[in-house]
Amino acid sequence: LAIAASLLGFAPQNAESADGPLAHFAGSWSGNGKITVKDGTSERIRCRSTNSAKGNALALSMRCASDSYKFDLASDIAAEGANISGSWNETSRGVVGTLSGKISGSNITATATSVGVTAALSIRTSGNSLSVTIRSPGSEVSEVSVTMARGR
């Protein structure tokens, strides 16, 4: 859960004013999805994300809440060619870590790590839609999957 929450943090900026390889992910987003916990039960989750991109950098900020869970994620990502790297933190739990992966067009695939936790992260944009999926089998929260719309 901490990784899921931390990887989604962003700072405000209009996508139109963003530049660079991470510009697809800039903007204000909101929507909902599903959070699945270790025992397999799931519930609806609502999220808001405000992201800013400049050059080869992306600052992410995402807040999500369900009936039982709440998290605040922040992440700073840098792109170098097709490779990305950066840091993340889940502020409500005080968990920090690193991430690394690849970017291809409007798709990011990455691995986020912290002490004792590893999660697979997928972020994809298509038009005015941003989809985020975080999978960490065996963790308290095994999956978070959210689809958000720009500008809501």
mmCIF file of N, CA, C and O in Angstrom, residues 54-136:
data_model
loop_
_atom_site.group_PDB
_atom_site.id
_atom_site.type_symbol
_atom_site.label_atom_id
_atom_site.label_comp_id
_atom_site.label_asym_id
_atom_site.label_seq_id
_atom_site.Cartn_x
_atom_site.Cartn_y
_atom_site.Cartn_z
ATOM 1 N N LYS A 54 8.612 18.729 -16.626
ATOM 2 C CA LYS A 54 9.462 19.769 -17.206
ATOM 3 C C LYS A 54 10.742 19.095 -17.678
ATOM 4 O O LYS A 54 11.417 18.434 -16.896
ATOM 5 N N GLY A 55 11.011 19.250 -18.960
ATOM 6 C CA GLY A 55 12.193 18.596 -19.517
ATOM 7 C C GLY A 55 12.087 17.090 -19.342
ATOM 8 O O GLY A 55 11.097 16.485 -19.735
ATOM 9 N N ASN A 56 13.084 16.496 -18.719
ATOM 10 C CA ASN A 56 13.113 15.049 -18.497
ATOM 11 C C ASN A 56 12.639 14.656 -17.106
ATOM 12 O O ASN A 56 12.893 13.532 -16.661
ATOM 13 N N ALA A 57 11.962 15.561 -16.399
ATOM 14 C CA ALA A 57 11.548 15.302 -15.012
ATOM 15 C C ALA A 57 10.024 15.306 -14.863
ATOM 16 O O ALA A 57 9.329 16.047 -15.555
ATOM 17 N N LEU A 58 9.553 14.475 -13.958
ATOM 18 C CA LEU A 58 8.131 14.411 -13.628
ATOM 19 C C LEU A 58 7.990 14.371 -12.116
ATOM 20 O O LEU A 58 8.648 13.579 -11.446
ATOM 21 N N ALA A 59 7.156 15.250 -11.591
ATOM 22 C CA ALA A 59 6.819 15.244 -10.164
ATOM 23 C C ALA A 59 5.379 14.764 -10.046
ATOM 24 O O ALA A 59 4.482 15.318 -10.683
ATOM 25 N N LEU A 60 5.160 13.705 -9.280
ATOM 26 C CA LEU A 60 3.846 13.091 -9.139
ATOM 27 C C LEU A 60 3.344 13.269 -7.717
ATOM 28 O O LEU A 60 4.096 13.141 -6.763
ATOM 29 N N SER A 61 2.037 13.503 -7.573
ATOM 30 C CA SER A 61 1.422 13.594 -6.252
ATOM 31 C C SER A 61 0.023 13.001 -6.350
ATOM 32 O O SER A 61 -0.801 13.484 -7.107
ATOM 33 N N MET A 62 -0.230 11.945 -5.592
ATOM 34 C CA MET A 62 -1.512 11.261 -5.697
ATOM 35 C C MET A 62 -2.063 10.951 -4.317
ATOM 36 O O MET A 62 -1.339 10.476 -3.453
ATOM 37 N N ARG A 63 -3.346 11.258 -4.138
ATOM 38 C CA ARG A 63 -4.069 10.947 -2.892
ATOM 39 C C ARG A 63 -5.205 10.015 -3.237
ATOM 40 O O ARG A 63 -5.971 10.284 -4.155
ATOM 41 N N CYS A 64 -5.318 8.933 -2.467
ATOM 42 C CA CYS A 64 -6.380 7.964 -2.700
ATOM 43 C C CYS A 64 -7.037 7.583 -1.383
ATOM 44 O O CYS A 64 -6.375 7.568 -0.337
ATOM 45 N N ALA A 65 -8.324 7.259 -1.451
ATOM 46 C CA ALA A 65 -9.048 6.837 -0.255
ATOM 47 C C ALA A 65 -10.153 5.867 -0.638
ATOM 48 O O ALA A 65 -10.811 6.028 -1.672
ATOM 49 N N SER A 66 -10.331 4.870 0.221
ATOM 50 C CA SER A 66 -11.456 3.940 0.119
ATOM 51 C C SER A 66 -12.144 3.972 1.476
ATOM 52 O O SER A 66 -11.786 4.774 2.342
ATOM 53 N N ASP A 67 -13.093 3.095 1.696
ATOM 54 C CA ASP A 67 -13.737 3.045 3.002
ATOM 55 C C ASP A 67 -12.756 2.645 4.094
ATOM 56 O O ASP A 67 -12.866 3.092 5.232
ATOM 57 N N SER A 68 -11.759 1.817 3.759
ATOM 58 C CA SER A 68 -10.843 1.275 4.768
ATOM 59 C C SER A 68 -9.404 1.763 4.646
ATOM 60 O O SER A 68 -8.630 1.609 5.589
ATOM 61 N N TYR A 69 -9.017 2.320 3.508
ATOM 62 C CA TYR A 69 -7.622 2.695 3.270
ATOM 63 C C TYR A 69 -7.508 4.120 2.766
ATOM 64 O O TYR A 69 -8.391 4.628 2.081
ATOM 65 N N LYS A 70 -6.366 4.728 3.079
ATOM 66 C CA LYS A 70 -6.049 6.068 2.597
ATOM 67 C C LYS A 70 -4.539 6.117 2.407
ATOM 68 O O LYS A 70 -3.793 5.569 3.217
ATOM 69 N N PHE A 71 -4.086 6.742 1.309
ATOM 70 C CA PHE A 71 -2.656 6.930 1.141
ATOM 71 C C PHE A 71 -2.358 8.181 0.337
ATOM 72 O O PHE A 71 -3.188 8.660 -0.429
ATOM 73 N N ASP A 72 -1.166 8.719 0.578
ATOM 74 C CA ASP A 72 -0.661 9.900 -0.115
ATOM 75 C C ASP A 72 0.695 9.560 -0.703
ATOM 76 O O ASP A 72 1.642 9.306 0.046
ATOM 77 N N LEU A 73 0.796 9.551 -2.015
ATOM 78 C CA LEU A 73 2.034 9.211 -2.693
ATOM 79 C C LEU A 73 2.663 10.429 -3.339
ATOM 80 O O LEU A 73 1.967 11.286 -3.872
ATOM 81 N N ALA A 74 3.976 10.452 -3.315
ATOM 82 C CA ALA A 74 4.723 11.476 -4.035
ATOM 83 C C ALA A 74 5.911 10.791 -4.689
ATOM 84 O O ALA A 74 6.495 9.870 -4.122
ATOM 85 N N SER A 75 6.235 11.226 -5.891
ATOM 86 C CA SER A 75 7.356 10.632 -6.599
ATOM 87 C C SER A 75 8.009 11.655 -7.504
ATOM 88 O O SER A 75 7.327 12.499 -8.092
ATOM 89 N N ASP A 76 9.323 11.578 -7.586
ATOM 90 C CA ASP A 76 10.089 12.382 -8.534
ATOM 91 C C ASP A 76 10.773 11.411 -9.479
ATOM 92 O O ASP A 76 11.508 10.517 -9.039
ATOM 93 N N ILE A 77 10.516 11.580 -10.779
ATOM 94 C CA ILE A 77 11.015 10.658 -11.783
ATOM 95 C C ILE A 77 11.828 11.431 -12.814
ATOM 96 O O ILE A 77 11.440 12.520 -13.223
ATOM 97 N N ALA A 78 12.952 10.844 -13.226
ATOM 98 C CA ALA A 78 13.771 11.428 -14.285
ATOM 99 C C ALA A 78 13.898 10.412 -15.414
ATOM 100 O O ALA A 78 14.038 9.217 -15.168
ATOM 101 N N ALA A 79 13.833 10.905 -16.650
ATOM 102 C CA ALA A 79 13.985 10.046 -17.822
ATOM 103 C C ALA A 79 15.329 10.323 -18.478
ATOM 104 O O ALA A 79 15.763 11.472 -18.593
ATOM 105 N N GLU A 80 15.981 9.239 -18.883
ATOM 106 C CA GLU A 80 17.210 9.337 -19.659
ATOM 107 C C GLU A 80 17.075 8.341 -20.799
ATOM 108 O O GLU A 80 17.196 7.133 -20.577
ATOM 109 N N GLY A 81 16.722 8.849 -21.967
ATOM 110 C CA GLY A 81 16.387 7.960 -23.075
ATOM 111 C C GLY A 81 15.132 7.184 -22.726
ATOM 112 O O GLY A 81 14.139 7.762 -22.300
ATOM 113 N N ALA A 82 15.180 5.855 -22.856
ATOM 114 C CA ALA A 82 14.029 5.012 -22.524
ATOM 115 C C ALA A 82 14.015 4.583 -21.063
ATOM 116 O O ALA A 82 13.085 3.921 -20.620
ATOM 117 N N ASN A 83 15.032 4.969 -20.295
ATOM 118 C CA ASN A 83 15.126 4.564 -18.887
ATOM 119 C C ASN A 83 14.597 5.651 -17.968
ATOM 120 O O ASN A 83 14.772 6.838 -18.232
ATOM 121 N N ILE A 84 13.942 5.224 -16.890
ATOM 122 C CA ILE A 84 13.504 6.164 -15.857
ATOM 123 C C ILE A 84 14.060 5.703 -14.513
ATOM 124 O O ILE A 84 14.313 4.514 -14.300
ATOM 125 N N SER A 85 14.237 6.657 -13.630
ATOM 126 C CA SER A 85 14.645 6.352 -12.257
ATOM 127 C C SER A 85 14.134 7.467 -11.367
ATOM 128 O O SER A 85 13.769 8.540 -11.843
ATOM 129 N N GLY A 86 14.086 7.192 -10.073
ATOM 130 C CA GLY A 86 13.622 8.222 -9.163
ATOM 131 C C GLY A 86 13.387 7.713 -7.771
ATOM 132 O O GLY A 86 13.827 6.616 -7.405
ATOM 133 N N SER A 87 12.673 8.526 -7.017
ATOM 134 C CA SER A 87 12.363 8.196 -5.630
ATOM 135 C C SER A 87 10.869 8.356 -5.412
ATOM 136 O O SER A 87 10.186 9.005 -6.201
ATOM 137 N N TRP A 88 10.371 7.743 -4.343
ATOM 138 C CA TRP A 88 8.961 7.857 -3.991
ATOM 139 C C TRP A 88 8.845 7.865 -2.475
ATOM 140 O O TRP A 88 9.737 7.418 -1.767
ATOM 141 N N ASN A 89 7.725 8.408 -2.003
ATOM 142 C CA ASN A 89 7.429 8.322 -0.573
ATOM 143 C C ASN A 89 5.925 8.297 -0.370
ATOM 144 O O ASN A 89 5.169 8.852 -1.151
ATOM 145 N N GLU A 90 5.549 7.569 0.645
ATOM 146 C CA GLU A 90 4.150 7.485 1.056
ATOM 147 C C GLU A 90 4.091 8.240 2.366
ATOM 148 O O GLU A 90 4.530 7.734 3.394
ATOM 149 N N THR A 91 3.603 9.479 2.308
ATOM 150 C CA THR A 91 3.740 10.394 3.440
ATOM 151 C C THR A 91 2.932 9.999 4.660
ATOM 152 O O THR A 91 3.364 10.242 5.782
ATOM 153 N N SER A 92 1.768 9.378 4.496
ATOM 154 C CA SER A 92 0.961 9.053 5.676
ATOM 155 C C SER A 92 1.568 7.910 6.492
ATOM 156 O O SER A 92 1.270 7.773 7.670
ATOM 157 N N ARG A 93 2.442 7.108 5.875
ATOM 158 C CA ARG A 93 3.075 5.993 6.585
ATOM 159 C C ARG A 93 4.577 6.190 6.771
ATOM 160 O O ARG A 93 5.238 5.367 7.386
ATOM 161 N N GLY A 94 5.123 7.240 6.188
ATOM 162 C CA GLY A 94 6.548 7.515 6.325
ATOM 163 C C GLY A 94 7.433 6.486 5.638
ATOM 164 O O GLY A 94 8.539 6.218 6.086
ATOM 165 N N VAL A 95 6.987 5.925 4.520
ATOM 166 C CA VAL A 95 7.765 4.933 3.792
ATOM 167 C C VAL A 95 8.383 5.598 2.565
ATOM 168 O O VAL A 95 7.703 6.330 1.842
ATOM 169 N N VAL A 96 9.671 5.342 2.334
ATOM 170 C CA VAL A 96 10.368 5.902 1.180
ATOM 171 C C VAL A 96 11.061 4.788 0.413
ATOM 172 O O VAL A 96 11.328 3.714 0.957
ATOM 173 N N GLY A 97 11.356 5.048 -0.855
ATOM 174 C CA GLY A 97 12.046 4.054 -1.657
ATOM 175 C C GLY A 97 12.502 4.615 -2.976
ATOM 176 O O GLY A 97 12.433 5.822 -3.222
ATOM 177 N N THR A 98 12.963 3.719 -3.835
ATOM 178 C CA THR A 98 13.442 4.093 -5.156
ATOM 179 C C THR A 98 12.607 3.387 -6.215
ATOM 180 O O THR A 98 11.911 2.410 -5.927
ATOM 181 N N LEU A 99 12.691 3.891 -7.440
ATOM 182 C CA LEU A 99 12.026 3.216 -8.548
ATOM 183 C C LEU A 99 12.907 3.305 -9.780
ATOM 184 O O LEU A 99 13.710 4.224 -9.934
ATOM 185 N N SER A 100 12.754 2.307 -10.647
ATOM 186 C CA SER A 100 13.475 2.302 -11.909
ATOM 187 C C SER A 100 12.646 1.537 -12.925
ATOM 188 O O SER A 100 11.840 0.669 -12.555
ATOM 189 N N GLY A 101 12.820 1.885 -14.186
ATOM 190 C CA GLY A 101 12.041 1.201 -15.207
ATOM 191 C C GLY A 101 12.255 1.803 -16.574
ATOM 192 O O GLY A 101 13.310 2.375 -16.859
ATOM 193 N N LYS A 102 11.218 1.695 -17.411
ATOM 194 C CA LYS A 102 11.289 2.117 -18.801
ATOM 195 C C LYS A 102 10.094 2.999 -19.149
ATOM 196 O O LYS A 102 9.019 2.854 -18.574
ATOM 197 N N ILE A 103 10.309 3.892 -20.106
ATOM 198 C CA ILE A 103 9.218 4.667 -20.676
ATOM 199 C C ILE A 103 9.206 4.402 -22.177
ATOM 200 O O ILE A 103 10.259 4.328 -22.810
ATOM 201 N N SER A 104 8.015 4.215 -22.704
ATOM 202 C CA SER A 104 7.834 4.019 -24.139
ATOM 203 C C SER A 104 6.580 4.792 -24.537
ATOM 204 O O SER A 104 5.465 4.379 -24.211
ATOM 205 N N GLY A 105 6.764 5.936 -25.170
ATOM 206 C CA GLY A 105 5.628 6.774 -25.540
ATOM 207 C C GLY A 105 4.868 7.224 -24.311
ATOM 208 O O GLY A 105 5.415 7.898 -23.444
ATOM 209 N N SER A 106 3.606 6.822 -24.205
ATOM 210 C CA SER A 106 2.777 7.236 -23.070
ATOM 211 C C SER A 106 2.625 6.116 -22.037
ATOM 212 O O SER A 106 1.647 6.074 -21.303
ATOM 213 N N ASN A 107 3.618 5.214 -21.968
ATOM 214 C CA ASN A 107 3.592 4.098 -21.013
ATOM 215 C C ASN A 107 4.854 4.073 -20.165
ATOM 216 O O ASN A 107 5.962 4.157 -20.700
ATOM 217 N N ILE A 108 4.660 3.944 -18.866
ATOM 218 C CA ILE A 108 5.765 3.742 -17.934
ATOM 219 C C ILE A 108 5.574 2.383 -17.284
ATOM 220 O O ILE A 108 4.475 2.063 -16.820
ATOM 221 N N THR A 109 6.624 1.581 -17.257
ATOM 222 C CA THR A 109 6.636 0.350 -16.465
ATOM 223 C C THR A 109 7.853 0.436 -15.563
ATOM 224 O O THR A 109 8.955 0.756 -16.025
ATOM 225 N N ALA A 110 7.644 0.182 -14.283
ATOM 226 C CA ALA A 110 8.732 0.361 -13.334
ATOM 227 C C ALA A 110 8.600 -0.619 -12.170
ATOM 228 O O ALA A 110 7.543 -1.206 -11.947
ATOM 229 N N THR A 111 9.694 -0.733 -11.439
ATOM 230 C CA THR A 111 9.717 -1.491 -10.195
ATOM 231 C C THR A 111 10.038 -0.514 -9.077
ATOM 232 O O THR A 111 11.009 0.248 -9.176
ATOM 233 N N ALA A 112 9.225 -0.517 -8.055
ATOM 234 C CA ALA A 112 9.426 0.340 -6.887
ATOM 235 C C ALA A 112 9.883 -0.544 -5.732
ATOM 236 O O ALA A 112 9.311 -1.613 -5.503
ATOM 237 N N THR A 113 10.900 -0.095 -5.022
ATOM 238 C CA THR A 113 11.411 -0.883 -3.906
ATOM 239 C C THR A 113 11.579 -0.028 -2.659
ATOM 240 O O THR A 113 11.808 1.174 -2.735
ATOM 241 N N SER A 114 11.443 -0.696 -1.540
ATOM 242 C CA SER A 114 11.702 -0.133 -0.220
ATOM 243 C C SER A 114 12.157 -1.320 0.619
ATOM 244 O O SER A 114 12.140 -2.460 0.150
ATOM 245 N N VAL A 115 12.530 -1.090 1.844
ATOM 246 C CA VAL A 115 12.980 -2.175 2.702
ATOM 247 C C VAL A 115 11.881 -3.232 2.806
ATOM 248 O O VAL A 115 10.776 -2.952 3.269
ATOM 249 N N GLY A 116 12.157 -4.423 2.312
ATOM 250 C CA GLY A 116 11.228 -5.539 2.425
ATOM 251 C C GLY A 116 10.019 -5.519 1.502
ATOM 252 O O GLY A 116 9.167 -6.387 1.602
ATOM 253 N N VAL A 117 9.919 -4.545 0.578
ATOM 254 C CA VAL A 117 8.754 -4.446 -0.292
ATOM 255 C C VAL A 117 9.202 -4.154 -1.729
ATOM 256 O O VAL A 117 10.060 -3.310 -1.956
ATOM 257 N N THR A 118 8.596 -4.873 -2.662
ATOM 258 C CA THR A 118 8.820 -4.618 -4.083
ATOM 259 C C THR A 118 7.460 -4.578 -4.765
ATOM 260 O O THR A 118 6.598 -5.401 -4.470
ATOM 261 N N ALA A 119 7.281 -3.617 -5.660
ATOM 262 C CA ALA A 119 6.004 -3.500 -6.373
ATOM 263 C C ALA A 119 6.255 -3.221 -7.851
ATOM 264 O O ALA A 119 7.205 -2.525 -8.209
ATOM 265 N N ALA A 120 5.394 -3.777 -8.686
ATOM 266 C CA ALA A 120 5.416 -3.490 -10.119
ATOM 267 C C ALA A 120 4.443 -2.351 -10.379
ATOM 268 O O ALA A 120 3.312 -2.370 -9.903
ATOM 269 N N LEU A 121 4.873 -1.371 -11.147
ATOM 270 C CA LEU A 121 4.088 -0.175 -11.409
ATOM 271 C C LEU A 121 3.895 -0.005 -12.916
ATOM 272 O O LEU A 121 4.833 -0.154 -13.684
ATOM 273 N N SER A 122 2.664 0.297 -13.304
ATOM 274 C CA SER A 122 2.359 0.601 -14.697
ATOM 275 C C SER A 122 1.541 1.886 -14.724
ATOM 276 O O SER A 122 0.529 1.990 -14.036
ATOM 277 N N ILE A 123 2.003 2.865 -15.505
ATOM 278 C CA ILE A 123 1.268 4.119 -15.692
ATOM 279 C C ILE A 123 1.115 4.311 -17.192
ATOM 280 O O ILE A 123 2.094 4.240 -17.934
ATOM 281 N N ARG A 124 -0.118 4.560 -17.622
ATOM 282 C CA ARG A 124 -0.396 4.680 -19.052
ATOM 283 C C ARG A 124 -1.377 5.827 -19.278
ATOM 284 O O ARG A 124 -2.339 5.981 -18.541
ATOM 285 N N THR A 125 -1.103 6.625 -20.302
ATOM 286 C CA THR A 125 -2.067 7.647 -20.710
ATOM 287 C C THR A 125 -2.599 7.316 -22.089
ATOM 288 O O THR A 125 -1.901 6.740 -22.925
ATOM 289 N N SER A 126 -3.853 7.693 -22.294
ATOM 290 C CA SER A 126 -4.487 7.563 -23.598
ATOM 291 C C SER A 126 -5.532 8.669 -23.678
ATOM 292 O O SER A 126 -6.512 8.651 -22.931
ATOM 293 N N GLY A 127 -5.281 9.650 -24.528
ATOM 294 C CA GLY A 127 -6.195 10.791 -24.610
ATOM 295 C C GLY A 127 -6.260 11.505 -23.271
ATOM 296 O O GLY A 127 -5.239 11.909 -22.726
ATOM 297 N N ASN A 128 -7.468 11.640 -22.718
ATOM 298 C CA ASN A 128 -7.644 12.297 -21.422
ATOM 299 C C ASN A 128 -7.778 11.305 -20.279
ATOM 300 O O ASN A 128 -8.388 11.600 -19.255
ATOM 301 N N SER A 129 -7.193 10.108 -20.433
ATOM 302 C CA SER A 129 -7.281 9.071 -19.416
ATOM 303 C C SER A 129 -5.889 8.675 -18.925
ATOM 304 O O SER A 129 -4.961 8.530 -19.721
ATOM 305 N N LEU A 130 -5.751 8.528 -17.619
ATOM 306 C CA LEU A 130 -4.515 8.084 -16.971
ATOM 307 C C LEU A 130 -4.853 6.838 -16.165
ATOM 308 O O LEU A 130 -5.723 6.877 -15.296
ATOM 309 N N SER A 131 -4.176 5.732 -16.464
ATOM 310 C CA SER A 131 -4.389 4.486 -15.729
ATOM 311 C C SER A 131 -3.134 4.151 -14.936
ATOM 312 O O SER A 131 -2.024 4.207 -15.468
ATOM 313 N N VAL A 132 -3.327 3.801 -13.670
ATOM 314 C CA VAL A 132 -2.228 3.442 -12.790
ATOM 315 C C VAL A 132 -2.537 2.091 -12.167
ATOM 316 O O VAL A 132 -3.613 1.890 -11.606
ATOM 317 N N THR A 133 -1.583 1.164 -12.281
ATOM 318 C CA THR A 133 -1.724 -0.139 -11.637
ATOM 319 C C THR A 133 -0.457 -0.414 -10.852
ATOM 320 O O THR A 133 0.654 -0.269 -11.375
ATOM 321 N N ILE A 134 -0.628 -0.810 -9.596
ATOM 322 C CA ILE A 134 0.494 -1.160 -8.724
ATOM 323 C C ILE A 134 0.213 -2.538 -8.155
ATOM 324 O O ILE A 134 -0.847 -2.764 -7.564
ATOM 325 N N ARG A 135 1.149 -3.457 -8.354
ATOM 326 C CA ARG A 135 0.984 -4.821 -7.858
ATOM 327 C C ARG A 135 2.133 -5.163 -6.928
ATOM 328 O O ARG A 135 3.300 -5.019 -7.289
ATOM 329 N N SER A 136 1.782 -5.647 -5.745
ATOM 330 C CA SER A 136 2.772 -6.069 -4.765
ATOM 331 C C SER A 136 2.254 -7.316 -4.048
ATOM 332 O O SER A 136 1.804 -7.254 -2.894
#
